[in-house]
C-alpha cells in the first residue's frame, strides 16, 4: 500500500539546536552546520535553564537576579557565543527559563522551526531507568523532525562537510515511519544520494525466510510509488533480526551518513523517557551516524 503525500520537505529554513554546552552537544555542531550550509538555514541555539526553587524556602522559583543557575548559564552562553560555533551562518542564541521539552516545544512553534538537532550521551539500561533521556523525551513529543547525534556518531571536519548522501530508512509500515519516508527521499534527492529502504522481521525460522523475503520486499517497493517522485537511487532489503540490531548492521555495512525512522508519540513523556530498550534509543546510542526521527 502506497503512502500518501505529506507536507514534509527537506527545506530546513530554520534549525533549532538544543545545547547544554556539554561535549555531547558539541558533537552535534558539525551536523547542524552541515545542514545549514546545504539549505542556507537560520540556526537558533537554545539553552534551557530549569526552574529551581531557592534552597530551604518555597517552591516558587527565585527572581532571575537571585537565580544562581540562571546567572551561571548566562555566563556559559556568553562564552559559547564568543567561541563563534556557527561562523559564516545566520544564527542567534537564546537562553530560556523552563524545562527542556517545554522550551523546545515553545520555540518550535514561535519561530516556525523545521528541524531540531540535539546531541545525547545515549543512556541505556539502568542509566536510562534512573537518569532518563532528554533526547528521547524530545523526539517523542516535538512535532517537527529531530536529528539526534548519539555518542558513536563520527565527528566531521570541516564543520560544513557533512551531507547525508547514504541514507537508511527503517520502516515498520506504521504511521510514524510512513510520515518519515517523504523526508528521507527528499534528503537523498537534495544531496544526490542513495536511499536504502529496510524492514526487520524478528524470530523467523531460517527455512521460512525465503518465502517471506519476496512479499515483504514488495511491500517496501510499494511504499515508494508514483506518489513520491524522486531521482535518487533507491534499494530495498528485508532483514531477519530484531529491529535495532538489524538497523545498526545495515547502517554499518552501507557506511550510512544518516538513519531515518519513525517514532510513536509518548503518552507520558517524562515516564516514557526512562523506559529502557526502545528501538529508537538503542539505535541512537549505538549508531555511527546521526538518527533522524519523525513522530507520528
Short mmCIF file of C-alpha atoms in Angstrom, two decimals:
data_model
loop_
_atom_site.label_atom_id
_atom_site.label_comp_id
_atom_site.label_asym_id
_atom_site.label_seq_id
_atom_site.Cartn_x
_atom_site.Cartn_y
_atom_site.Cartn_z
CA UNK A 1 0.00 0.00 0.00
CA UNK A 2 1.48 3.34 -1.04
CA UNK A 3 1.96 6.05 1.46
CA UNK A 4 0.22 9.37 0.91
CA UNK A 5 1.90 12.68 0.30
CA UNK A 6 2.78 14.77 3.33
CA UNK A 7 3.87 18.35 3.86
CA UNK A 8 7.36 17.26 4.96
CA UNK A 9 10.16 18.58 2.79
CA UNK A 10 13.92 18.78 3.03
CA UNK A 11 13.92 22.56 3.08
CA UNK A 12 15.11 23.38 6.56
CA UNK A 13 14.69 27.14 6.72
CA UNK A 14 15.09 27.25 10.50
CA UNK A 15 17.08 24.77 12.58
CA UNK A 16 16.80 24.71 16.36
CA UNK A 17 19.89 23.42 18.14
CA UNK A 18 19.28 22.49 21.77
CA UNK A 19 22.54 22.68 23.71
CA UNK A 20 23.67 22.22 27.30
CA UNK A 21 27.26 23.24 26.43
CA UNK A 22 28.47 19.68 27.08
CA UNK A 23 30.73 17.56 24.83
CA UNK A 24 27.60 15.66 23.75
CA UNK A 25 26.09 18.89 22.45
CA UNK A 26 29.37 19.95 20.85
CA UNK A 27 29.44 16.71 18.86
CA UNK A 28 26.23 17.79 17.11
CA UNK A 29 27.60 21.14 15.88
CA UNK A 30 29.18 19.79 12.64
CA UNK A 31 25.84 18.28 11.64
CA UNK A 32 23.95 21.49 12.40
CA UNK A 33 26.48 23.45 10.34
CA UNK A 34 26.48 20.95 7.50
CA UNK A 35 22.71 21.11 7.09
CA UNK A 36 22.67 24.90 7.47
CA UNK A 37 25.29 25.26 4.72
CA UNK A 38 23.34 22.87 2.50
CA UNK A 39 19.94 24.55 2.94
CA UNK A 40 21.00 28.11 3.79
CA UNK A 41 19.24 27.68 7.12
CA UNK A 42 18.98 30.03 10.06
CA UNK A 43 20.24 28.44 13.28
CA UNK A 44 18.73 29.09 16.70
CA UNK A 45 20.94 27.77 19.50
CA UNK A 46 18.88 27.48 22.68
CA UNK A 47 19.78 26.54 26.23
CA UNK A 48 17.06 25.78 28.77
CA UNK A 49 17.59 26.67 32.43
CA UNK A 50 15.21 24.56 34.54
CA UNK A 51 13.15 26.05 37.33
CA UNK A 52 14.86 25.63 40.69
CA UNK A 53 13.35 26.94 43.96
CA UNK A 54 15.53 28.72 46.48
CA UNK A 55 17.07 26.13 48.79
CA UNK A 56 15.13 25.72 52.02
CA UNK A 57 12.42 28.16 51.01
CA UNK A 58 9.26 27.88 48.96
CA UNK A 59 8.74 26.04 45.68
CA UNK A 60 8.46 29.40 43.91
CA UNK A 61 11.41 29.97 41.52
CA UNK A 62 13.64 32.88 42.53
CA UNK A 63 13.81 36.14 40.58
CA UNK A 64 16.42 36.00 37.84
CA UNK A 65 18.79 38.36 39.67
CA UNK A 66 18.90 35.88 42.58
CA UNK A 67 18.92 32.73 40.44
CA UNK A 68 22.49 31.43 40.57
CA UNK A 69 21.85 28.76 37.93
CA UNK A 70 20.47 31.36 35.54
CA UNK A 71 23.47 33.63 36.11
CA UNK A 72 25.88 30.74 35.57
CA UNK A 73 24.05 29.71 32.40
CA UNK A 74 24.10 33.29 31.15
CA UNK A 75 27.87 33.34 31.52
CA UNK A 76 28.12 29.95 29.76
CA UNK A 77 26.02 31.30 26.90
CA UNK A 78 28.22 34.38 26.55
CA UNK A 79 31.31 32.15 26.44
CA UNK A 80 29.61 29.94 23.87
CA UNK A 81 28.71 32.93 21.71
CA UNK A 82 32.29 34.16 21.88
CA UNK A 83 33.53 30.80 20.56
CA UNK A 84 31.55 31.53 17.36
CA UNK A 85 30.49 27.91 16.61
CA UNK A 86 28.41 28.93 13.59
CA UNK A 87 30.74 31.37 11.86
CA UNK A 88 29.52 32.39 8.43
CA UNK A 89 25.97 31.19 9.06
CA UNK A 90 22.84 33.10 10.04
CA UNK A 91 22.29 32.34 13.71
CA UNK A 92 21.09 33.57 17.07
CA UNK A 93 21.41 32.43 20.68
CA UNK A 94 18.56 32.05 23.16
CA UNK A 95 18.62 31.46 26.90
CA UNK A 96 15.21 30.40 28.16
CA UNK A 97 13.83 29.57 31.58
CA UNK A 98 11.97 26.28 31.79
CA UNK A 99 12.26 22.57 31.26
CA UNK A 100 13.92 21.50 28.02
CA UNK A 101 10.87 19.85 26.44
CA UNK A 102 8.66 22.87 27.14
CA UNK A 103 11.28 25.35 25.93
CA UNK A 104 11.89 23.45 22.69
CA UNK A 105 8.18 22.99 22.03
CA UNK A 106 7.53 26.71 22.52
CA UNK A 107 10.45 27.84 20.36
CA UNK A 108 9.48 25.40 17.59
CA UNK A 109 6.01 26.95 17.48
CA UNK A 110 7.07 30.59 17.88
CA UNK A 111 10.00 30.53 15.45
CA UNK A 112 8.46 28.17 12.86
CA UNK A 113 11.28 25.66 13.29
CA UNK A 114 11.65 22.97 10.60
CA UNK A 115 14.21 20.76 12.35
CA UNK A 116 15.50 20.24 15.89
CA UNK A 117 19.05 18.96 16.46
CA UNK A 118 20.24 17.58 19.78
CA UNK A 119 23.30 15.69 20.99
CA UNK A 120 22.90 12.88 23.51
CA UNK A 121 25.07 10.64 25.66
CA UNK A 122 22.82 7.70 24.70
CA UNK A 123 21.86 6.35 28.11
CA UNK A 124 20.79 2.71 28.13
CA UNK A 125 19.75 0.11 30.70
CA UNK A 126 19.84 1.15 34.35
CA UNK A 127 21.39 4.52 33.48
CA UNK A 128 18.30 5.34 31.45
CA UNK A 129 15.91 3.98 34.08
CA UNK A 130 17.31 6.27 36.76
CA UNK A 131 18.52 9.19 34.65
CA UNK A 132 16.07 9.23 31.79
CA UNK A 133 16.79 10.65 28.35
CA UNK A 134 16.03 14.24 27.42
CA UNK A 135 16.65 13.36 23.76
CA UNK A 136 14.02 10.64 23.73
CA UNK A 137 11.58 12.86 25.60
CA UNK A 138 12.00 15.43 22.83
CA UNK A 139 11.79 13.10 19.85
CA UNK A 140 8.56 11.57 21.14
CA UNK A 141 6.78 14.86 21.83
CA UNK A 142 8.00 17.54 19.40
CA UNK A 143 6.06 17.59 16.14
CA UNK A 144 8.84 18.57 13.73
CA UNK A 145 11.64 16.17 12.69
CA UNK A 146 14.50 15.73 15.17
CA UNK A 147 18.11 14.89 14.33
CA UNK A 148 19.77 13.16 17.28
CA UNK A 149 23.54 12.78 17.39
CA UNK A 150 24.50 9.87 19.62
CA UNK A 151 27.86 9.12 21.27
CA UNK A 152 29.00 6.85 18.44
CA UNK A 153 28.41 9.29 15.59
CA UNK A 154 31.54 10.20 13.67
CA UNK A 155 32.74 13.77 14.04
CA UNK A 156 33.11 15.55 10.72
CA UNK A 157 35.58 18.27 9.82
CA UNK A 158 35.46 20.85 8.46
CA UNK A 159 32.15 21.86 10.02
CA UNK A 160 30.30 22.27 6.73
CA UNK A 161 31.42 18.97 5.18
CA UNK A 162 28.63 16.65 6.37
CA UNK A 163 25.92 15.80 3.87
CA UNK A 164 23.50 12.86 4.21
CA UNK A 165 24.21 11.08 0.91
CA UNK A 166 23.84 7.45 2.03
CA UNK A 167 20.55 7.18 3.89
CA UNK A 168 18.99 4.14 5.55
CA UNK A 169 15.24 4.37 6.09
CA UNK A 170 13.80 1.81 8.52
CA UNK A 171 10.07 1.19 8.48
CA UNK A 172 7.56 -0.82 10.47
CA UNK A 173 4.82 0.10 7.96
CA UNK A 174 3.18 2.24 10.64
CA UNK A 175 2.12 5.87 10.74
CA UNK A 176 5.33 7.30 12.13
CA UNK A 177 7.61 5.68 9.60
CA UNK A 178 5.31 6.47 6.68
CA UNK A 179 5.43 10.14 7.67
CA UNK A 180 9.22 9.93 7.72
CA UNK A 181 9.61 8.37 4.25
CA UNK A 182 8.99 11.54 2.16
CA UNK A 183 11.63 13.34 4.22
CA UNK A 184 14.15 10.53 3.68
CA UNK A 185 13.54 10.66 -0.07
CA UNK A 186 13.73 14.46 -0.18
CA UNK A 187 17.05 14.46 1.69
CA UNK A 188 18.52 11.84 -0.62
CA UNK A 189 17.35 13.87 -3.64
CA UNK A 190 18.72 17.14 -2.25
CA UNK A 191 22.18 15.62 -1.77
CA UNK A 192 22.31 13.48 -4.95
CA UNK A 193 22.37 10.50 -2.66
CA UNK A 194 21.01 6.99 -2.30
CA UNK A 195 18.26 5.55 -0.13
CA UNK A 196 18.05 2.04 1.30
CA UNK A 197 14.54 1.16 2.49
CA UNK A 198 14.52 -1.67 5.03
CA UNK A 199 12.24 -3.69 7.28
CA UNK A 200 13.23 -6.10 10.04
CA UNK A 201 11.40 -9.36 10.75
CA UNK A 202 12.43 -10.93 14.07
CA UNK A 203 12.20 -14.54 15.19
CA UNK A 204 11.57 -16.06 11.76
CA UNK A 205 12.94 -19.62 11.31
CA UNK A 206 15.55 -19.75 8.56
CA UNK A 207 13.51 -22.22 6.50
CA UNK A 208 10.69 -19.67 6.23
CA UNK A 209 12.82 -16.65 5.40
CA UNK A 210 12.97 -17.21 1.63
CA UNK A 211 9.17 -17.43 1.46
CA UNK A 212 8.74 -14.17 3.37
CA UNK A 213 11.53 -12.16 1.73
CA UNK A 214 9.76 -11.61 -1.60
CA UNK A 215 6.37 -10.43 -0.25
CA UNK A 216 7.95 -8.08 2.29
CA UNK A 217 10.34 -6.62 -0.25
CA UNK A 218 7.35 -5.95 -2.50
CA UNK A 219 5.63 -4.16 0.39
CA UNK A 220 8.69 -1.95 0.68
CA UNK A 221 8.71 -1.24 -3.05
CA UNK A 222 5.03 -0.30 -2.92
CA UNK A 223 5.86 2.45 -0.41
CA UNK A 224 7.99 4.29 -2.96
CA UNK A 225 5.29 4.81 -5.55
CA UNK A 226 4.37 7.48 -8.05
CA UNK A 227 3.03 9.49 -5.09
CA UNK A 228 6.65 10.06 -4.07
CA UNK A 229 8.59 11.18 -7.16
CA UNK A 230 12.35 11.03 -6.78
CA UNK A 231 15.59 10.97 -8.72
CA UNK A 232 17.83 9.37 -6.08
CA UNK A 233 18.71 5.69 -6.32
CA UNK A 234 16.50 3.52 -4.09
CA UNK A 235 17.15 -0.05 -2.97
CA UNK A 236 15.28 -2.38 -0.65
CA UNK A 237 16.20 -5.02 1.92
CA UNK A 238 14.41 -7.30 4.37
CA UNK A 239 16.41 -8.30 7.44
CA UNK A 240 15.57 -11.26 9.68
CA UNK A 241 16.58 -9.92 13.07
CA UNK A 242 15.37 -7.71 15.89
CA UNK A 243 14.76 -4.16 14.68
CA UNK A 244 17.61 -2.29 16.41
CA UNK A 245 20.41 -4.79 15.62
CA UNK A 246 19.18 -5.04 12.03
CA UNK A 247 19.14 -1.27 11.53
CA UNK A 248 22.58 -0.86 13.07
CA UNK A 249 24.02 -3.70 11.00
CA UNK A 250 22.65 -2.34 7.70
CA UNK A 251 23.83 1.18 8.53
CA UNK A 252 27.30 -0.15 9.34
CA UNK A 253 27.53 -2.25 6.17
CA UNK A 254 26.43 0.61 3.92
CA UNK A 255 28.50 3.23 5.77
CA UNK A 256 25.33 5.27 6.16
CA UNK A 257 25.52 9.01 6.74
CA UNK A 258 22.03 9.08 8.24
CA UNK A 259 19.37 6.75 9.62
CA UNK A 260 15.74 7.86 9.25
CA UNK A 261 12.92 6.26 11.22
CA UNK A 262 9.51 6.99 12.65
CA UNK A 263 8.67 7.01 16.36
CA UNK A 264 5.44 6.96 18.30
CA UNK A 265 4.14 9.86 20.37
CA UNK A 266 4.73 9.46 24.09
CA UNK A 267 1.61 9.40 26.22
CA UNK A 268 3.62 10.13 29.37
CA UNK A 269 6.85 11.76 28.14
CA UNK A 270 8.65 12.03 31.49
CA UNK A 271 7.92 8.37 32.27
CA UNK A 272 8.49 7.02 28.76
CA UNK A 273 11.91 8.73 28.67
CA UNK A 274 13.02 6.32 31.43
CA UNK A 275 11.86 3.13 29.64
CA UNK A 276 14.90 1.10 28.56
CA UNK A 277 15.25 -0.95 25.41
CA UNK A 278 13.23 1.03 22.87
CA UNK A 279 14.35 0.59 19.27
CA UNK A 280 14.98 4.30 18.76
CA UNK A 281 17.05 4.59 21.95
CA UNK A 282 19.19 1.57 21.08
CA UNK A 283 19.80 2.78 17.53
CA UNK A 284 20.69 6.32 18.63
CA UNK A 285 23.02 5.06 21.37
CA UNK A 286 24.99 2.78 19.04
CA UNK A 287 24.78 4.23 15.52
CA UNK A 288 27.91 5.64 13.88
CA UNK A 289 25.81 8.33 12.23
CA UNK A 290 23.01 10.70 13.32
CA UNK A 291 19.42 9.45 13.52
CA UNK A 292 16.55 11.49 12.12
CA UNK A 293 13.16 10.75 13.65
CA UNK A 294 9.67 11.85 12.74
CA UNK A 295 6.98 11.48 15.38
CA UNK A 296 3.65 10.25 14.14
#
